[in-house]
Short mmCIF file of C-alpha atoms and ligand atoms in Angstrom, two decimals:
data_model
loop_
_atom_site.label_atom_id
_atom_site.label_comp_id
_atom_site.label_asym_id
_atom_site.label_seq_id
_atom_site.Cartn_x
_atom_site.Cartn_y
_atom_site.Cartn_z
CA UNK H 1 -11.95 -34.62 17.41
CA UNK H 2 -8.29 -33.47 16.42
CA UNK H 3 -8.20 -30.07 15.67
CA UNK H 4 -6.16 -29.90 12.32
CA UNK H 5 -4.43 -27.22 10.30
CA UNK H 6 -7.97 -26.62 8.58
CA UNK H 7 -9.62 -26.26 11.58
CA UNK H 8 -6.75 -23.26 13.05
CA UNK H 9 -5.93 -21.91 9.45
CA UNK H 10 -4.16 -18.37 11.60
CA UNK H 11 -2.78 -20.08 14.22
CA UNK H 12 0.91 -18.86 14.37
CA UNK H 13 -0.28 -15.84 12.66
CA UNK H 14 -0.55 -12.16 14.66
CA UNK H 15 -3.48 -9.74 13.51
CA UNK H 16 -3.87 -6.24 14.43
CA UNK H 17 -7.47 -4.74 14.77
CA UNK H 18 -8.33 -0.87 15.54
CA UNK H 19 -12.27 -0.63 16.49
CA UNK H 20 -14.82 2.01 17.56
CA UNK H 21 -14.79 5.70 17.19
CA UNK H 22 -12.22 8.02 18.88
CA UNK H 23 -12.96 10.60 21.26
CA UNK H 24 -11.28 13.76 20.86
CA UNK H 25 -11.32 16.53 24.05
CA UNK H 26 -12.69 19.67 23.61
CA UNK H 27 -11.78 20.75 27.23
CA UNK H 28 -11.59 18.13 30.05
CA UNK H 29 -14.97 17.25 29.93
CA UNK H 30 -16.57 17.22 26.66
CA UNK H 31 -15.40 15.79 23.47
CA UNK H 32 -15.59 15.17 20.27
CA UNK H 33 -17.25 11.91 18.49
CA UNK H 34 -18.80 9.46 16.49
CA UNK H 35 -21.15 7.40 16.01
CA UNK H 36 -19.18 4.11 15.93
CA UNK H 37 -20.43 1.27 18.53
CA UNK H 38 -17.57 -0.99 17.53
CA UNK H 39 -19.50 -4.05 17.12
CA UNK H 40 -18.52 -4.73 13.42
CA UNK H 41 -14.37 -4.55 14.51
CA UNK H 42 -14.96 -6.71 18.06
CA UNK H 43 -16.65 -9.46 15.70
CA UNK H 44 -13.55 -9.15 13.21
CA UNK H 45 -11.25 -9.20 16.04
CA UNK H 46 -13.25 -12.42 17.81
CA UNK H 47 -13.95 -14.38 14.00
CA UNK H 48 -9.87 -13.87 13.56
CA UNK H 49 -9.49 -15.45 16.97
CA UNK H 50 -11.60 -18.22 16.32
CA UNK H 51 -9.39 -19.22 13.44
CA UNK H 52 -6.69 -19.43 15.27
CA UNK H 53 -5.04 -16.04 15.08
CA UNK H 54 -3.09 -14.04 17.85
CA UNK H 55 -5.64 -10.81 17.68
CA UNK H 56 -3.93 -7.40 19.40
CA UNK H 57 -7.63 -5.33 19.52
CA UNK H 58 -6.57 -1.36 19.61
CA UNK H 59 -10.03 0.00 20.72
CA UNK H 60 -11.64 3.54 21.67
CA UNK H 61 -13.93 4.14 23.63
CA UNK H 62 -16.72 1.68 23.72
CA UNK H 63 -18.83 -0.25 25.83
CA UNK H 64 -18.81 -3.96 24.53
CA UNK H 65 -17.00 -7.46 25.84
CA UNK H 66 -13.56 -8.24 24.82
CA UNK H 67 -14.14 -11.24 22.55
CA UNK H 68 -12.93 -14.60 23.41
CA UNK H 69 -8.78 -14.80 23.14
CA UNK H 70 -8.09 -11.53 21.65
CA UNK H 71 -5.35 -9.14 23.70
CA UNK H 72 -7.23 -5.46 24.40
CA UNK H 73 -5.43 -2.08 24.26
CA UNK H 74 -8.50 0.56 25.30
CA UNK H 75 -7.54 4.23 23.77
CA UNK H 76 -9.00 7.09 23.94
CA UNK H 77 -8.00 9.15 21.04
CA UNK H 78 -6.85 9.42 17.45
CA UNK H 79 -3.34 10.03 18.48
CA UNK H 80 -2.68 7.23 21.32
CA UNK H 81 -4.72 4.76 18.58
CA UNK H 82 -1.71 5.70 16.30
CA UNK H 83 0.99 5.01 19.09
CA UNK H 84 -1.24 1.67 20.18
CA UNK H 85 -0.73 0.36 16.73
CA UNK H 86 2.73 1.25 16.42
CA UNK H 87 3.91 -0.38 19.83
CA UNK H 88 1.96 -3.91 18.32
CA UNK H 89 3.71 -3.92 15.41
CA UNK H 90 4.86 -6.41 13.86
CA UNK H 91 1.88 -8.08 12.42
CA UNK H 92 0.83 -10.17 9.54
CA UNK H 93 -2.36 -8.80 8.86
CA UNK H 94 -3.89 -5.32 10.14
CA UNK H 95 -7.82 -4.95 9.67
CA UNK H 96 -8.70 -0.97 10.86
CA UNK H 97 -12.25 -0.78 11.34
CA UNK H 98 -11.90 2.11 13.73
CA UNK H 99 -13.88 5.20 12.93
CA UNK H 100 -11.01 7.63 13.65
CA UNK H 101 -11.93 11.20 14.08
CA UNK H 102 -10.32 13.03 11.48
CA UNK H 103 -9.70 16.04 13.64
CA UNK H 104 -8.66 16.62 17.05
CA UNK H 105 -9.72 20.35 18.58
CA UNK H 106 -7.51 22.70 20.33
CA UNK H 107 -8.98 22.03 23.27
CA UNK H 108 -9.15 23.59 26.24
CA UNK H 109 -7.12 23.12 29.48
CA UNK H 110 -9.68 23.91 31.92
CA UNK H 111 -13.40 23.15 31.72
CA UNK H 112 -15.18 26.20 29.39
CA UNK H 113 -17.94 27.63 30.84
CA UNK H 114 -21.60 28.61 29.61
CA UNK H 115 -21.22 32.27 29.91
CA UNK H 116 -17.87 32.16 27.57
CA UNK H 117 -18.85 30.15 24.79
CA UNK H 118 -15.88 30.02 22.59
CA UNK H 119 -17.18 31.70 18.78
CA UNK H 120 -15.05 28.76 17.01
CA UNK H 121 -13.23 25.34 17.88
CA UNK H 122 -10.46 24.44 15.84
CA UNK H 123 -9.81 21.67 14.85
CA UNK H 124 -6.62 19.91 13.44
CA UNK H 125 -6.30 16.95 11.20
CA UNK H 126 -5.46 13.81 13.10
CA UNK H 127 -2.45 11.36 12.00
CA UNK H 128 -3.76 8.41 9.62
CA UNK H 129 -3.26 5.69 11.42
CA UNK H 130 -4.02 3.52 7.90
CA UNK H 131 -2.05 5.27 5.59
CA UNK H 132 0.85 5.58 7.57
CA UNK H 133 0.78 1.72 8.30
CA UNK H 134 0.20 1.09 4.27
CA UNK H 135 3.13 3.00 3.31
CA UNK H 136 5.02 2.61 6.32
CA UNK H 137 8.31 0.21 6.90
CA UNK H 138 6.67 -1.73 9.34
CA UNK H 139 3.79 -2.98 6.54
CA UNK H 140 2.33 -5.85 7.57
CA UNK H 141 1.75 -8.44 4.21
CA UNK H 142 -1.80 -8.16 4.06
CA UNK H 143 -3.92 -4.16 5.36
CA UNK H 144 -7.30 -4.00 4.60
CA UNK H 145 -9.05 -0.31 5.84
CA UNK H 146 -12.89 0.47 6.06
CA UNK H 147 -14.62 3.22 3.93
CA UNK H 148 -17.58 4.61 5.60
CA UNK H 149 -19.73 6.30 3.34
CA UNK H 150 -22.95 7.72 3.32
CA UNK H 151 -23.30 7.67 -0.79
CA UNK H 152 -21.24 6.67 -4.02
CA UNK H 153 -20.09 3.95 -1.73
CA UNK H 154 -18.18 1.77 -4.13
CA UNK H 155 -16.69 4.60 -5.93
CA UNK H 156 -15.21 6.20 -3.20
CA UNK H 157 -14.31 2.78 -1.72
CA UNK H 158 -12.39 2.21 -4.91
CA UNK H 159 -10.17 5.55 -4.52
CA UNK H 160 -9.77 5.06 -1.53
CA UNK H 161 -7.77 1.85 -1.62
CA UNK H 162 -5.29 3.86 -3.84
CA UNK H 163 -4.95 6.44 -1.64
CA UNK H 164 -4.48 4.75 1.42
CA UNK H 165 -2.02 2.69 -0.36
CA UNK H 166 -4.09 -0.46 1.72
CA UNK H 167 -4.44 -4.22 0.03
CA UNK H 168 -8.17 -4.26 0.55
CA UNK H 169 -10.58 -1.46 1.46
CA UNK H 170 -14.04 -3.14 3.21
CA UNK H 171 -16.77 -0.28 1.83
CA UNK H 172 -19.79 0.16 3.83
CA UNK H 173 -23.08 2.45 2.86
CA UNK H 174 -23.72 4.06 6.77
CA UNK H 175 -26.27 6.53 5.63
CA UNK H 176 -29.12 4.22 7.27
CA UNK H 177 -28.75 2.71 10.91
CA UNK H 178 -25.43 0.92 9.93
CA UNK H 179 -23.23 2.44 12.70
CA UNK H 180 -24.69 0.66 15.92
CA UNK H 181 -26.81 -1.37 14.05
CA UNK H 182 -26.66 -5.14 13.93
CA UNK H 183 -25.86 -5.49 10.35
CA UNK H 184 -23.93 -4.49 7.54
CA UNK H 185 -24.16 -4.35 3.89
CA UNK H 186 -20.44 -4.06 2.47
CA UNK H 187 -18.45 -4.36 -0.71
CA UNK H 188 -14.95 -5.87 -0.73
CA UNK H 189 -12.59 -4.00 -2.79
CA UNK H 190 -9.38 -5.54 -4.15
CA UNK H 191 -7.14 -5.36 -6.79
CA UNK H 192 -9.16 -7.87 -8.99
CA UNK H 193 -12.25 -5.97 -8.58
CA UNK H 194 -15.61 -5.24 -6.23
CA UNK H 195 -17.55 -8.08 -4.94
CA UNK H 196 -20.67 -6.98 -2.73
CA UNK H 197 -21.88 -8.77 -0.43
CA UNK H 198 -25.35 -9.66 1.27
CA UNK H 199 -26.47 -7.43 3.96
CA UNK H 200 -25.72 -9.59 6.98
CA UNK H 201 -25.05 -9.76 10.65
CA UNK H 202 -21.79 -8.37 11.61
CA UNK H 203 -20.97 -11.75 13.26
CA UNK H 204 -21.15 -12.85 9.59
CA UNK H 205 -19.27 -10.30 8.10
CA UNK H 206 -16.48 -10.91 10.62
CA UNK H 207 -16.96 -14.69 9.82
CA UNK H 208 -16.58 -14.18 5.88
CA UNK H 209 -13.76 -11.36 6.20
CA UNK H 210 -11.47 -13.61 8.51
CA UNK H 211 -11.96 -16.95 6.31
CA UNK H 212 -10.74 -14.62 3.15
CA UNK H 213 -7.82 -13.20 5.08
CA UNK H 214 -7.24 -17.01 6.16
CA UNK H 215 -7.25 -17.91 2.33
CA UNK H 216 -4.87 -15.33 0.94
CA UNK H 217 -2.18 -15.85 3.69
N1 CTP T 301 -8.39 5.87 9.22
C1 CTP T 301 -7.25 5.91 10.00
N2 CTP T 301 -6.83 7.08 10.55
C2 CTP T 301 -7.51 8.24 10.32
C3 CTP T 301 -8.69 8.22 9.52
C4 CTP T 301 -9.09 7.02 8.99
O1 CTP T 301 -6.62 4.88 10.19
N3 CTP T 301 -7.07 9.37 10.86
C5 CTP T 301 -8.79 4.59 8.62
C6 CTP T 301 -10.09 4.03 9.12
O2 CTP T 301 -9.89 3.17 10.21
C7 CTP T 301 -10.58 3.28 7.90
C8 CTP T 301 -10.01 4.06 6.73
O3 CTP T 301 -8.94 4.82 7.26
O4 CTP T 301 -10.03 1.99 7.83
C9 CTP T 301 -10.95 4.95 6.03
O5 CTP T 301 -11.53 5.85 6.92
P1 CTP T 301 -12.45 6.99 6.32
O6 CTP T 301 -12.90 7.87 7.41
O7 CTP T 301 -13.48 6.33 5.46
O8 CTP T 301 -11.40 7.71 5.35
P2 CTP T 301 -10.74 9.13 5.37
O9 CTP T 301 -9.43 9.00 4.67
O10 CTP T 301 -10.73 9.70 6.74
O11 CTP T 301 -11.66 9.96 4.39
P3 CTP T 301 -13.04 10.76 4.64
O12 CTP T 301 -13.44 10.63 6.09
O13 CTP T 301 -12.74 12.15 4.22
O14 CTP T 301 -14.03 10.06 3.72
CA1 CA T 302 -12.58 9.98 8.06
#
């Protein structure tokens, strides 16, 4: 059957995806994490794909497939996410679902040992990689960021859109099983308001998130 314009509603179209957590050195063989698997950003990146998209995937360090048609850029840290981003600029729609670390550490050039167990790392706020692209010249036309929160979900969701200075801001309660789990329960948070949404598969999250970002382009 001819595939029409309905069928390929992104095709033409570039989106940018960040996914996973970061990992941050401590010294050259330990580092800082999280508990991101990545599975809810790969399934954004593959459901934009599907659509039609051109999908640049920035991702840390994870251990899933590359979904079907979408362009991989594996990073490491919070730092080469930011320059990954940058260098795949422009885009037309940006979707970070990476769980960035916050801080990087001071770390330390050769490997610490037990006996010398440093009383303190410290740690240093890491570039945001979202708010720099919302308020940044290179904005692409439509950023929606993730809010991982473990309570007051839709609240801080909400403040966080303003601050970020991001279109839409994808809320998601992660004090259960959430991050590596096979489903999410999120709230969409716009301008016009807070819709929440089913807890469902990530595949279906993906699948509802890239139809509305195919809609409002
Ligand atoms: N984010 C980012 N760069 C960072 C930190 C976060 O791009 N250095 C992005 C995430 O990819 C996500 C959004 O910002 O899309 C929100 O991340 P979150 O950790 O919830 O927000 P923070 O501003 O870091 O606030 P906090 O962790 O204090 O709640
Ligand atoms: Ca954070």
């Amino acid at each position: 059957r001819h595939l029409g314009i309905g069928h390929r509603p992104l095709s033409g179209r570039h989106a940018l995806v960040t996914a996973g957590p970061t990992h941050e050195p401590i010294d050259p063989v330990r580092y800082l994490a999280n508990r991101s698997s990545g599975r809810q950003g790969f399934a954004i990146a593959g459901a934009l794909a599907a659509l039609g998209a051109r999908v640049t995937l920035v991702a840390g360090p994870v251990t899933l497939p590359t979904p079907f048609g979408v362009d991989r850029i594996d990073v490491q840290t919070a730092r080469q996410m930011a320059a990954a981003v940058a260098t795949a600029l422009p885009a037309d729609v940006a979707v970070m679902v990476a769980a960035v670390a916050d801080w990087h550490v001071a770390a330390a050039p050769q490997k610490m040992k037990k006996g010398d167990a440093p009383a303190s790392l410290t740690l240093v706020e890491n570039p945001d990689i979202l708010a720099a692209l919302s308020q940044g010249p290179d904005r692409p036309p439509l950023v929606i960021g993730f809010a991982a929160e473990t309570e007051r979900v839709i609240e801080h969701g909400v403040a966080k859109r303003i601050r970020k200075g991001c279109d839409w801001i994808v809320a998601n309660d992660v004090s259960g099983d959430v991050m590596g789990g096979p489903d999410n329960s999120v709230h969409l948070v716009t301008a016009d308001g807070v819709e929440s949404w089913d807890n469902l598969p990530k595949e279906q999250v993906a699948a509802r998130l890239a139809q509305r970002i195919a809609d409002t382009l």
